[in-house]
Coordinates of C-alpha atoms and ligand atoms in Angstrom, one line a residue:
M12 CA 104.1 100.6 14.5
R13 CA 103.6 104.0 13.1
L14 CA 102.1 103.7 9.6
R15 CA 103.0 107.2 8.9
S16 CA 106.7 106.8 9.8
P17 CA 108.7 108.6 7.2
F18 CA 110.9 105.6 6.6
F19 CA 108.0 103.2 6.1
L20 CA 106.3 105.6 3.7
R21 CA 109.5 106.3 1.8
L22 CA 110.2 102.6 1.4
L23 CA 106.7 101.8 0.5
I24 CA 106.4 104.7 -2.1
S25 CA 109.7 103.9 -3.7
S26 CA 108.9 100.2 -4.0
L27 CA 105.5 101.1 -5.5
L28 CA 107.1 103.5 -7.9
L29 CA 109.7 100.9 -8.9
L30 CA 106.8 98.4 -9.5
A31 CA 104.9 100.9 -11.5
L32 CA 107.9 101.9 -13.5
G33 CA 108.7 98.2 -14.3
M34 CA 105.2 97.5 -15.3
G35 CA 105.0 100.7 -17.4
L36 CA 108.2 99.8 -19.2
V37 CA 107.1 96.3 -19.9
G38 CA 103.6 97.6 -21.0
V39 CA 105.1 100.2 -23.5
L40 CA 107.6 97.8 -24.8
G41 CA 105.0 95.0 -25.1
A42 CA 102.5 97.3 -26.7
T43 CA 105.0 98.4 -29.3
R44 CA 106.0 95.0 -30.0
I45 CA 102.4 93.7 -30.3
R46 CA 101.6 96.4 -32.8
A47 CA 104.7 95.6 -34.8
T48 CA 104.0 91.9 -34.9
Y49 CA 100.3 92.6 -35.7
L50 CA 101.3 94.9 -38.6
A51 CA 103.8 92.3 -39.8
G52 CA 101.2 89.5 -39.8
K53 CA 98.7 91.9 -41.6
E54 CA 101.4 92.7 -44.1
E55 CA 102.2 89.0 -44.7
S56 CA 98.6 88.2 -45.3
L57 CA 98.2 91.2 -47.6
R58 CA 101.3 90.1 -49.5
N59 CA 100.0 86.7 -50.1
E60 CA 96.6 88.0 -51.2
A61 CA 98.3 90.6 -53.4
R62 CA 100.4 87.9 -55.1
L63 CA 97.3 85.8 -55.7
L64 CA 95.4 88.7 -57.0
A65 CA 98.4 89.7 -59.3
S66 CA 98.4 86.3 -60.9
L67 CA 94.5 86.5 -61.4
V68 CA 94.7 90.0 -62.8
A69 CA 97.6 88.9 -65.1
E70 CA 95.4 86.2 -66.5
D71 CA 92.6 88.7 -67.3
L72 CA 94.4 91.7 -68.4
G73 CA 94.6 92.0 -72.2
T74 CA 91.7 89.6 -72.5
P75 CA 87.9 90.4 -73.1
R76 CA 87.4 89.5 -69.5
A77 CA 89.4 92.7 -68.6
S78 CA 86.2 94.6 -68.8
E79 CA 84.8 92.6 -65.9
L80 CA 87.8 93.2 -63.9
G81 CA 86.2 96.0 -61.9
E82 CA 83.3 93.8 -60.9
R83 CA 85.5 90.9 -59.9
L84 CA 87.7 93.1 -57.9
A85 CA 84.6 94.4 -56.1
A86 CA 83.6 90.8 -55.1
L87 CA 87.1 89.9 -54.1
G88 CA 87.5 93.1 -52.1
R89 CA 84.3 92.4 -50.1
Q90 CA 85.6 88.9 -49.3
L91 CA 89.1 90.1 -48.4
A92 CA 87.7 93.3 -46.6
C93 CA 90.2 95.5 -48.3
R94 CA 90.5 97.9 -51.2
I95 CA 92.1 96.7 -54.3
T96 CA 93.6 98.8 -56.9
V97 CA 95.3 97.7 -60.1
V98 CA 97.9 100.3 -61.5
G99 CA 99.5 100.2 -64.8
D100 CA 103.2 100.4 -65.3
D101 CA 102.8 104.1 -66.1
G102 CA 100.9 104.8 -63.0
I103 CA 97.5 104.9 -64.5
V104 CA 94.8 103.3 -62.4
L105 CA 93.4 100.4 -64.4
A106 CA 90.8 99.1 -61.9
D107 CA 89.7 99.8 -58.3
N108 CA 87.0 98.1 -56.3
E109 CA 86.0 101.3 -54.4
A110 CA 86.6 104.2 -56.7
D111 CA 86.1 105.1 -60.4
P112 CA 89.5 104.6 -62.1
E113 CA 88.8 107.3 -64.6
R114 CA 88.7 109.9 -61.9
M115 CA 91.8 108.6 -59.9
E116 CA 95.1 110.5 -60.4
N117 CA 98.3 108.9 -61.5
H118 CA 99.6 106.5 -58.8
R119 CA 103.1 106.1 -60.1
L120 CA 104.7 108.1 -57.2
R121 CA 102.8 106.5 -54.4
P122 CA 105.5 105.2 -52.0
E123 CA 104.3 101.6 -52.2
I124 CA 104.2 101.7 -56.0
V125 CA 107.7 103.2 -56.1
G126 CA 108.9 100.3 -53.8
A127 CA 107.1 97.6 -55.9
A128 CA 108.7 99.0 -59.1
A129 CA 112.1 98.9 -57.5
Q130 CA 112.0 95.7 -55.3
G131 CA 108.9 93.9 -56.5
E132 CA 107.0 95.0 -53.3
G133 CA 106.3 98.1 -51.4
V134 CA 104.7 99.0 -48.1
S135 CA 103.4 102.3 -46.8
V136 CA 101.3 103.5 -43.9
R137 CA 99.7 106.9 -44.5
L138 CA 96.5 108.8 -44.6
S139 CA 94.4 108.2 -47.7
H140 CA 93.2 111.2 -49.4
T141 CA 90.4 109.2 -51.0
V142 CA 89.1 107.6 -47.8
G143 CA 90.4 110.1 -45.3
Q144 CA 91.7 107.3 -43.0
E145 CA 95.1 106.0 -42.1
M146 CA 95.7 103.0 -44.3
L147 CA 98.2 100.3 -44.6
Y148 CA 99.1 100.0 -48.4
L149 CA 100.9 97.0 -49.8
A150 CA 101.7 96.9 -53.6
V151 CA 103.3 94.0 -55.6
R152 CA 104.5 94.0 -59.2
S153 CA 103.0 91.7 -61.7
P154 CA 104.9 88.5 -62.3
S155 CA 108.1 89.3 -64.1
A156 CA 107.1 87.4 -67.4
R157 CA 104.2 89.6 -67.8
R158 CA 104.4 92.6 -70.2
P159 CA 103.4 95.3 -69.9
A160 CA 103.9 95.2 -66.1
F161 CA 101.3 96.3 -63.7
F162 CA 100.9 96.6 -59.9
V163 CA 98.3 95.2 -57.6
R164 CA 97.8 97.3 -54.5
L165 CA 95.8 96.2 -51.4
A166 CA 95.0 98.7 -48.7
V167 CA 93.3 98.2 -45.3
P168 CA 92.3 100.9 -42.9
L169 CA 94.3 100.7 -39.7
E170 CA 91.4 102.0 -37.7
A171 CA 90.1 98.4 -37.2
L172 CA 93.6 97.4 -36.2
D173 CA 93.9 100.2 -33.7
A174 CA 90.5 99.4 -32.2
H175 CA 91.6 95.9 -31.9
L176 CA 94.9 96.9 -30.3
S177 CA 93.1 99.4 -27.9
K178 CA 91.0 96.6 -26.7
L179 CA 94.1 94.5 -26.2
Y180 CA 96.0 97.3 -24.4
A181 CA 92.9 97.8 -22.2
D182 CA 93.0 94.1 -21.2
L183 CA 96.6 94.3 -20.6
A184 CA 96.4 97.5 -18.6
G185 CA 93.6 95.8 -16.4
A186 CA 95.9 92.9 -15.8
A187 CA 98.8 95.2 -15.0
A188 CA 96.7 97.2 -12.5
L189 CA 95.6 93.9 -10.9
A190 CA 99.3 92.8 -10.8
L191 CA 100.3 96.2 -9.4
L192 CA 97.7 95.9 -6.7
I193 CA 98.8 92.5 -5.6
A194 CA 102.4 93.6 -5.8
A195 CA 101.5 96.7 -3.8
L196 CA 100.0 94.5 -1.1
F197 CA 103.1 92.4 -0.9
A198 CA 105.2 95.6 -0.9
F199 CA 103.1 96.9 2.0
Y200 CA 103.4 93.7 3.9
F201 CA 107.2 93.4 3.5
T202 CA 107.9 97.1 4.0
R203 CA 105.9 96.9 7.2
R204 CA 107.5 93.7 8.3
Y205 CA 111.0 95.3 7.9
T206 CA 110.3 98.8 9.1
R207 CA 108.3 97.9 12.2
P208 CA 111.3 96.8 14.3
L209 CA 113.2 99.8 13.0
S210 CA 110.3 102.1 14.0
E211 CA 110.4 100.5 17.4
L212 CA 114.1 101.0 17.7
T213 CA 113.7 104.6 16.5
L214 CA 111.0 105.2 19.2
L215 CA 113.3 103.7 21.8
A216 CA 116.3 105.6 20.7
E217 CA 114.1 108.8 21.0
A218 CA 113.1 107.8 24.4
Y219 CA 116.7 107.3 25.5
A220 CA 117.6 110.7 24.1
R221 CA 114.9 112.1 26.3
G222 CA 116.5 110.4 29.3
E223 CA 113.8 107.7 29.7
F224 CA 116.2 104.8 30.3
E225 CA 113.7 102.6 32.0
R226 CA 112.3 101.6 28.6
R227 CA 113.4 98.3 27.0
I228 CA 112.6 96.6 23.7
H229 CA 111.6 93.0 23.6
S230 CA 112.6 91.9 20.2
R231 CA 112.7 88.4 18.7
E232 CA 114.4 89.8 15.6
G233 CA 117.5 88.1 14.4
G234 CA 120.3 89.6 12.3
E235 CA 121.5 93.2 12.5
L236 CA 118.2 94.5 14.0
G237 CA 118.3 92.0 16.8
V238 CA 121.9 92.9 17.5
L239 CA 120.9 96.5 17.4
A240 CA 118.0 96.0 19.8
R241 CA 120.1 94.1 22.3
A242 CA 122.9 96.7 22.1
L243 CA 120.4 99.5 22.8
N244 CA 119.0 97.6 25.8
A245 CA 122.5 97.0 27.1
M246 CA 123.3 100.7 26.6
A247 CA 120.2 101.7 28.5
D248 CA 121.2 99.3 31.3
A249 CA 124.6 100.8 31.5
Q250 CA 123.3 104.3 31.2
A251 CA 120.6 103.8 33.9
G252 CA 123.2 102.4 36.2
M253 CA 125.5 105.3 35.6
L254 CA 122.8 107.8 36.1
A255 CA 121.8 106.2 39.4
R256 CA 125.4 106.3 40.5
I257 CA 125.8 109.9 39.5
A258 CA 122.5 110.8 41.2
K259 CA 123.6 108.9 44.4
D260 CA 127.0 110.6 44.3
R261 CA 125.4 114.0 43.8
E262 CA 123.0 113.4 46.7
E263 CA 126.0 112.5 48.9
L264 CA 127.8 115.5 47.7
L265 CA 124.9 117.8 48.3
A266 CA 124.3 116.2 51.8
I267 CA 128.0 116.8 52.7
V268 CA 127.9 120.4 51.3
A269 CA 124.6 121.0 53.1
G270 CA 126.1 119.7 56.4
M271 CA 129.2 121.7 56.2
S272 CA 129.8 124.2 58.8
E273 CA 131.7 126.4 56.3
G274 CA 129.7 128.4 54.0
L275 CA 130.0 127.3 50.4
I276 CA 128.9 129.0 47.2
A277 CA 129.7 127.5 43.8
T278 CA 129.4 129.5 40.6
D279 CA 129.9 128.9 36.8
G280 CA 132.3 130.7 34.6
E281 CA 129.9 133.8 34.4
Q282 CA 129.8 133.9 38.2
R283 CA 126.2 132.6 38.2
V284 CA 125.5 130.8 41.4
L285 CA 125.1 127.0 41.0
L286 CA 125.1 126.0 44.7
V287 CA 124.7 127.6 48.0
N288 CA 124.7 125.7 51.3
G289 CA 122.8 126.5 54.4
A290 CA 125.9 127.9 56.2
A291 CA 126.6 130.3 53.3
A292 CA 123.0 131.4 53.2
S293 CA 123.0 132.3 56.9
L294 CA 126.5 133.9 56.8
F295 CA 125.6 136.1 53.8
D296 CA 121.8 136.4 54.6
L297 CA 120.6 134.8 51.5
E298 CA 117.5 133.0 50.6
L299 CA 118.5 129.6 49.5
E300 CA 115.8 129.0 47.0
K301 CA 116.3 132.4 45.3
A302 CA 120.1 132.4 45.1
R303 CA 120.5 129.8 42.3
G304 CA 121.2 131.3 38.9
R305 CA 121.8 134.8 40.3
P306 CA 125.2 136.5 39.8
L307 CA 127.6 136.3 42.8
W308 CA 128.1 140.0 43.0
E309 CA 124.4 140.5 43.5
L310 CA 124.3 138.0 46.4
V311 CA 127.6 138.9 48.1
R312 CA 128.0 142.7 47.8
D313 CA 131.5 143.1 48.7
D314 CA 134.3 144.7 46.7
A315 CA 136.9 142.4 48.0
V316 CA 134.9 139.3 47.0
A317 CA 134.1 140.8 43.6
K318 CA 137.8 141.6 42.9
A319 CA 139.0 138.2 44.1
A320 CA 136.3 136.5 41.9
A321 CA 137.3 138.4 38.8
E322 CA 141.0 137.7 39.4
V323 CA 140.6 134.0 40.0
L324 CA 138.4 133.6 37.0
A325 CA 141.1 135.4 35.0
G326 CA 143.6 132.7 36.0
A327 CA 145.1 134.1 39.3
E328 CA 145.8 131.9 42.2
G329 CA 143.1 131.3 44.9
K330 CA 142.6 134.2 47.3
A331 CA 142.1 134.2 51.0
F332 CA 141.1 137.2 53.1
T333 CA 139.0 138.3 56.0
L334 CA 135.8 140.2 55.7
G335 CA 133.8 142.2 58.1
P336 CA 132.2 142.9 60.1
V337 CA 129.3 141.6 57.9
R338 CA 126.2 141.9 60.1
G339 CA 128.4 141.9 63.1
R340 CA 130.4 138.9 62.1
H341 CA 133.9 138.5 60.7
L342 CA 134.3 136.1 58.0
E343 CA 137.4 134.3 56.6
V344 CA 136.8 134.0 52.9
R345 CA 138.6 131.8 50.4
V346 CA 137.9 132.1 46.7
G347 CA 139.2 129.4 44.4
A348 CA 138.7 128.3 40.8
I349 CA 136.9 125.3 39.6
S350 CA 139.1 124.2 36.6
V351 CA 138.0 122.4 33.6
R352 CA 140.9 121.2 31.5
G353 CA 143.3 123.4 33.2
R354 CA 141.2 126.6 32.7
P355 CA 139.0 128.3 35.4
D356 CA 135.4 127.7 34.6
G357 CA 133.8 128.5 37.9
L358 CA 134.3 129.6 41.4
I359 CA 134.2 128.0 44.8
L360 CA 133.7 130.5 47.6
L361 CA 134.2 129.2 51.1
A362 CA 133.5 131.4 54.1
H363 CA 133.7 130.8 57.8
D364 CA 132.8 132.7 60.8
V365 CA 135.9 133.8 62.7
S366 CA 134.2 136.2 65.0
E367 CA 134.6 133.8 67.9
A368 CA 138.3 133.2 67.2
L369 CA 138.8 136.9 66.8
R370 CA 137.0 137.6 70.1
Y371 CA 139.1 134.9 71.8
E372 CA 142.2 136.5 70.3
E373 CA 141.1 139.8 71.9
L374 CA 140.2 138.2 75.2
R375 CA 143.6 136.5 75.1
K376 CA 145.4 139.7 74.5
E377 CA 143.4 141.4 77.2
F378 CA 144.2 138.6 79.5
V379 CA 147.8 138.7 79.0
A380 CA 147.9 142.4 79.5
N381 CA 145.9 142.0 82.8
V382 CA 148.2 139.2 84.0
S383 CA 151.3 141.3 83.2
H384 CA 149.8 144.2 85.0
E385 CA 148.8 142.1 88.0
L386 CA 152.2 140.5 88.3
R387 CA 154.1 143.8 87.8
T388 CA 152.6 145.7 90.7
P389 CA 153.5 143.2 93.5
L390 CA 156.9 142.6 91.9
T391 CA 157.7 146.3 91.8
L392 CA 156.7 146.6 95.3
I393 CA 158.8 143.6 96.4
K394 CA 161.8 144.9 94.5
G395 CA 161.3 148.3 96.1
F396 CA 161.2 146.8 99.7
V397 CA 164.1 144.5 99.0
E398 CA 166.2 147.5 97.8
T399 CA 165.3 149.6 100.8
L400 CA 166.3 146.6 103.1
R401 CA 169.6 146.2 101.2
D402 CA 170.2 149.9 101.5
G403 CA 170.1 149.8 105.3
A404 CA 166.6 149.2 106.4
L405 CA 167.6 145.6 107.2
R406 CA 169.5 146.9 110.2
D407 CA 166.6 148.9 111.4
A408 CA 165.1 146.7 114.0
T409 CA 161.6 148.3 113.8
K410 CA 161.2 148.8 110.1
A411 CA 162.9 145.5 108.9
P412 CA 160.2 143.2 110.2
E413 CA 157.4 145.5 108.9
F414 CA 159.0 145.6 105.4
L415 CA 159.6 141.9 105.5
A416 CA 155.9 141.3 106.4
T417 CA 154.9 143.6 103.4
I418 CA 157.1 141.6 101.1
E419 CA 155.6 138.5 102.4
R420 CA 152.1 139.7 101.8
H421 CA 152.9 140.6 98.2
V422 CA 154.6 137.3 97.7
D423 CA 151.5 135.6 99.0
R424 CA 149.5 137.7 96.6
L425 CA 151.7 136.6 93.8
A426 CA 151.5 133.0 94.8
N427 CA 147.7 133.4 95.0
L428 CA 147.6 134.9 91.6
V429 CA 149.9 132.3 90.1
S430 CA 147.7 129.5 91.7
D431 CA 144.5 131.1 90.5
L432 CA 146.0 131.4 87.0
L433 CA 147.0 127.7 87.0
E434 CA 143.6 126.8 88.2
L435 CA 141.9 128.7 85.4
S436 CA 144.1 127.2 82.9
R437 CA 143.4 123.7 84.2
L438 CA 139.6 124.5 84.1
D439 CA 140.0 125.8 80.5
A440 CA 141.1 122.3 79.3
P441 CA 139.7 120.1 82.1
G442 CA 140.3 116.8 80.2
E443 CA 143.9 117.5 79.4
A444 CA 144.6 118.6 82.9
G445 CA 143.6 115.3 84.3
L446 CA 140.3 116.4 85.7
Q447 CA 138.1 113.4 85.6
R448 CA 134.5 113.8 86.5
E449 CA 132.9 111.5 89.1
P450 CA 129.9 111.6 91.4
V451 CA 130.6 114.2 94.1
D452 CA 128.9 114.4 97.5
V453 CA 127.9 118.0 97.7
G454 CA 127.2 118.1 101.4
E455 CA 130.7 116.9 102.0
A456 CA 132.2 119.6 99.6
V457 CA 130.1 122.3 101.4
R458 CA 131.2 121.2 104.8
R459 CA 134.9 121.1 103.9
A460 CA 134.6 124.6 102.3
A461 CA 133.0 125.9 105.5
D462 CA 135.7 124.3 107.6
L463 CA 138.3 125.9 105.6
L464 CA 136.8 129.4 105.8
G465 CA 135.4 129.1 109.2
P466 CA 138.5 130.6 110.9
A467 CA 138.5 133.6 108.5
A468 CA 134.8 134.3 109.4
E469 CA 135.7 134.0 113.0
R470 CA 138.5 136.4 112.7
R471 CA 136.0 139.0 111.4
R472 CA 133.5 137.9 114.0
Q473 CA 131.0 136.9 111.4
R474 CA 128.4 134.3 111.9
L475 CA 128.7 131.5 109.3
E476 CA 125.6 129.5 109.1
V477 CA 125.7 126.2 107.1
E478 CA 122.7 124.4 106.0
V479 CA 122.8 121.2 104.1
G480 CA 119.3 120.0 102.9
P481 CA 118.2 116.4 103.4
G482 CA 118.7 113.8 100.6
L483 CA 121.1 115.9 98.6
P484 CA 121.8 114.0 95.3
P485 CA 125.5 113.8 94.1
V486 CA 126.6 115.8 91.2
L487 CA 128.9 114.7 88.4
G488 CA 132.2 116.6 88.7
V489 CA 135.5 117.1 90.6
A490 CA 135.2 117.3 94.4
H491 CA 138.1 119.5 95.1
E492 CA 137.1 121.9 92.3
L493 CA 133.6 122.2 93.7
E494 CA 135.0 122.7 97.2
R495 CA 137.2 125.4 95.9
A496 CA 134.4 127.2 94.1
I497 CA 132.3 127.2 97.3
A498 CA 135.4 128.4 99.2
N499 CA 135.8 131.3 96.8
L500 CA 132.2 132.3 97.3
L501 CA 132.6 132.0 101.0
D502 CA 135.8 134.0 100.9
N503 CA 134.2 136.7 99.0
A504 CA 131.2 136.9 101.3
I505 CA 133.5 137.2 104.2
K506 CA 135.7 139.8 102.5
Y507 CA 133.0 141.9 101.2
S508 CA 130.8 142.2 104.3
S509 CA 131.5 144.1 107.4
E510 CA 132.8 142.6 110.7
G511 CA 130.2 140.9 112.7
G512 CA 128.0 140.4 109.6
N513 CA 126.1 137.2 108.6
V514 CA 127.3 134.7 106.1
R515 CA 125.0 131.9 105.1
L516 CA 126.0 128.7 103.1
R517 CA 123.2 126.5 101.9
A518 CA 122.9 123.5 99.8
S519 CA 119.6 122.2 98.6
S520 CA 118.0 120.0 96.0
G521 CA 115.8 121.6 93.5
A522 CA 113.8 121.0 90.3
G523 CA 112.3 117.7 91.7
G524 CA 115.6 116.3 92.8
G525 CA 117.2 116.7 89.4
R526 CA 119.3 119.6 90.5
V527 CA 121.5 120.9 93.4
E528 CA 121.5 124.5 94.3
I529 CA 124.4 125.9 96.5
E530 CA 123.9 129.4 97.7
V531 CA 126.2 131.8 99.5
S532 CA 124.7 135.0 100.9
D533 CA 125.9 137.8 102.9
D534 CA 124.6 141.1 104.2
G535 CA 127.7 143.0 103.1
I536 CA 128.4 145.9 100.7
G537 CA 126.6 144.4 97.7
I538 CA 127.3 145.0 94.1
P539 CA 125.9 147.9 91.9
A540 CA 123.5 146.7 89.2
E541 CA 125.7 147.9 86.4
D542 CA 128.6 145.7 87.6
L543 CA 126.5 142.6 88.1
P544 CA 126.8 141.3 84.5
R545 CA 130.7 141.5 84.7
V546 CA 131.6 140.2 88.0
F547 CA 132.3 136.7 86.7
E548 CA 134.9 138.0 84.1
R549 CA 138.5 137.5 84.8
F550 CA 140.2 140.4 86.7
Y551 CA 136.9 142.3 87.0
R552 CA 136.6 144.0 90.3
V553 CA 134.0 146.4 91.5
D554 CA 136.3 148.1 94.0
K555 CA 139.9 147.5 92.9
S556 CA 141.6 148.9 95.9
R557 CA 139.4 147.1 98.3
S558 CA 139.9 143.8 96.4
R559 CA 143.7 144.2 96.4
E560 CA 143.7 145.2 100.1
M561 CA 141.8 142.0 100.8
G562 CA 144.4 140.0 98.9
G563 CA 142.0 139.4 96.0
T564 CA 143.2 138.4 92.6
G565 CA 140.0 139.3 90.6
L566 CA 140.0 135.6 89.4
G567 CA 137.9 134.0 92.1
L568 CA 134.5 134.3 90.5
A569 CA 135.9 133.5 87.0
I570 CA 137.0 130.2 88.6
V571 CA 133.6 129.8 90.2
K572 CA 132.0 130.2 86.8
H573 CA 134.3 127.6 85.2
V574 CA 133.7 125.1 88.0
A575 CA 130.0 125.5 87.5
Q576 CA 130.4 124.7 83.8
L577 CA 132.7 121.9 84.6
H578 CA 129.8 120.4 86.5
G579 CA 127.3 121.2 83.7
G580 CA 125.7 123.9 85.7
T581 CA 125.5 127.7 85.9
A582 CA 126.6 130.4 88.4
H583 CA 124.3 133.3 89.2
V584 CA 124.3 136.4 91.4
T585 CA 121.7 138.7 92.8
S586 CA 122.8 141.7 94.8
A587 CA 122.0 145.3 95.8
P588 CA 124.5 147.8 97.2
G589 CA 124.4 147.9 101.0
R590 CA 122.0 145.0 101.2
G591 CA 124.3 142.2 100.6
S592 CA 124.7 139.6 97.8
T593 CA 123.6 136.1 97.0
F594 CA 125.8 133.9 94.8
S595 CA 124.5 130.6 93.7
L596 CA 125.6 127.5 91.8
R597 CA 123.0 125.4 90.1
L598 CA 124.3 121.9 89.2
P599 CA 122.5 119.1 87.5
A600 CA 122.3 116.0 89.9
V601 CA 123.5 112.7 88.7
P602 CA 120.4 111.0 87.4
E603 CA 119.1 108.3 89.7
A604 CA 119.5 104.8 88.2
P605 CA 119.4 102.2 91.0
D606 CA 120.0 99.1 88.8
S607 CA 122.6 100.6 86.6
P608 CA 126.2 101.3 87.8
A609 CA 127.1 104.8 88.7
P610 CA 128.4 107.0 85.8
P611 CA 131.8 106.1 84.7
A612 CA 134.5 107.2 87.0
S613 CA 136.4 108.8 84.2
D614 CA 134.0 110.8 82.0
P615 CA 135.8 112.9 79.5
V616 CA 135.0 116.5 80.1
T617 CA 134.1 118.8 77.3
P618 CA 135.8 122.2 77.7
R619 CA 133.3 125.1 78.0
T620 CA 133.7 128.8 78.2
Ligands
ADP717 P1 138.5 139.1 94.0 O1 139.7 138.2 94.1 O2 138.8 140.6 93.7 O3 137.6 138.9 95.1 P2 136.5 137.8 92.5 O4 136.4 137.3 91.1 O5 136.3 136.9 93.6 O6 137.7 138.6 92.7 O7 135.3 138.9 92.6 C1 135.2 139.9 91.7 C2 134.7 141.1 92.3 O8 133.3 141.0 92.5 C3 135.3 141.5 93.5 O9 136.4 142.3 93.3 C4 134.3 142.2 94.2 O10 134.3 143.6 93.8 C5 132.9 141.7 93.8 N1 132.4 140.7 94.7 C6 132.6 139.4 94.7 N2 131.9 138.8 95.8 C7 131.2 139.8 96.4 C8 130.3 139.9 97.5 N3 130.1 138.8 98.2 N4 129.8 141.0 97.8 C9 130.3 142.1 97.3 N5 131.1 142.2 96.1 C10 131.6 141.1 95.8

């Protein structure tokens, strides 16, 4: 317990003050009363003595013994320890035990004498000029039968009385001080007894106010304090539970926000940043730790964002727009309000990178333009020849077959083009096109492709050399697609090398048996270095007229690249003009697992680009 707790001190001090006040009152009242009682007692004894003296004096006055009155009074005065004065009816002092009556002034107007003359008895307390002390005077009139009348006055100094009373007061004050001390000890004990639990409760409440909800009070108090203690404990339990829940929710929320692929920035109503996730930090090039508390316009320096933020905070609908390029990226940004009781009190900015999507859109447009162009050329030619035939050439025995052959060549080209396009679209979404991956025997695929293209090589008197390495592991993929890719490479090698050249097809295992490498090389025209990076693009041709002349669609290598990806591998080229080219496919082998079954026959394929 804290002895200095204001509540304890206040309670203690006020009870001590009350005690002191009570005792003081009792003391003052008691002292007054004691003095009054004492005076009354003194008066009573003086009265009796005065009456007695009056009758004695009455006997002596007017007799020869009157001359001895002074002496007798002196003796009596010593016995009674008081001053005795006998005053005549006219106020002349007849006798006095302490002073010479001759020299004393007329006493008729002394208050006690005036009282005695009127009522038979008079009392007065005043300063005596004769003795210079405060005195109690009491006078009685002579018995009524006596003529002439006289007064007997007795006087006692009050000094003795006051000394006596002072001693009494001192004793009383001592007793009161002792009583006060004992009472103070009790007050201290009880105050402490009742304020201790309150102080503890106060400390506890202060701890709760600081958020320290783990503290509890173990009180055996009954009554209201016990109820209060239990209520505080219960409140702390509830509060701690709620805080834990809030902390958990917050952690979950932060984890979700941190894991979002979209960039998120949240601000307060003054656009000061409250939260930034990793994605937003990388999109807007921010330092996560330094972003908090800074204004949004400082972090994202963009007019469109600043304008949208101001409008949304002013109550406008959420805004969505694209930004960019920001550091080479296009961003789709949405700015919305965080509303508190229907009024915007903060902002949520969501940003996501749409550069890829935009690039795909561009590619798609380019692709459609390319396809249209590729289709239009043979169609125009076919239409031209058909019209020429219809206009009479059909009857020309020499030209007709020639034209028909040209038409057929273009139709074939169209058919090839459509077939390649279909193939590409299938490879773009392999899973959906029913392409299920399964272990493929690479040697078999190589041989079949070689068989397919063998006649073409023969026609160009080229030597086709096929070499399948020993212990070739299978790859996971689609057999006929792999075959087609190899065939495309062989077809190119045959097409783009001179008659009588050499074409070599080799399949070997690499990287310690974990990989299969299929290589097609020729000693043909080769490819200039600047074209190498683009030969795998759709419709990219190094020599357009030669490609067309050879019936190429410009899609062969794009298909090869897609097939490589379908098999989890890559396609490469090395070439130099005039020295020939080497195309290769590097595919991961199916991992060897003798005691586990072969990979599932239908492994869903993830589309790749
Ligand atoms: P195409 O149907 O025109 O052959 P591809 O996609 O198969 O289309 O090839 C793209 C281009 O790459 C070809 O037009 C050609 O210019 C070049 N090319 C491909 N293979 C070879 C090769 N073996 N030697 C030289 N050039 C080649």
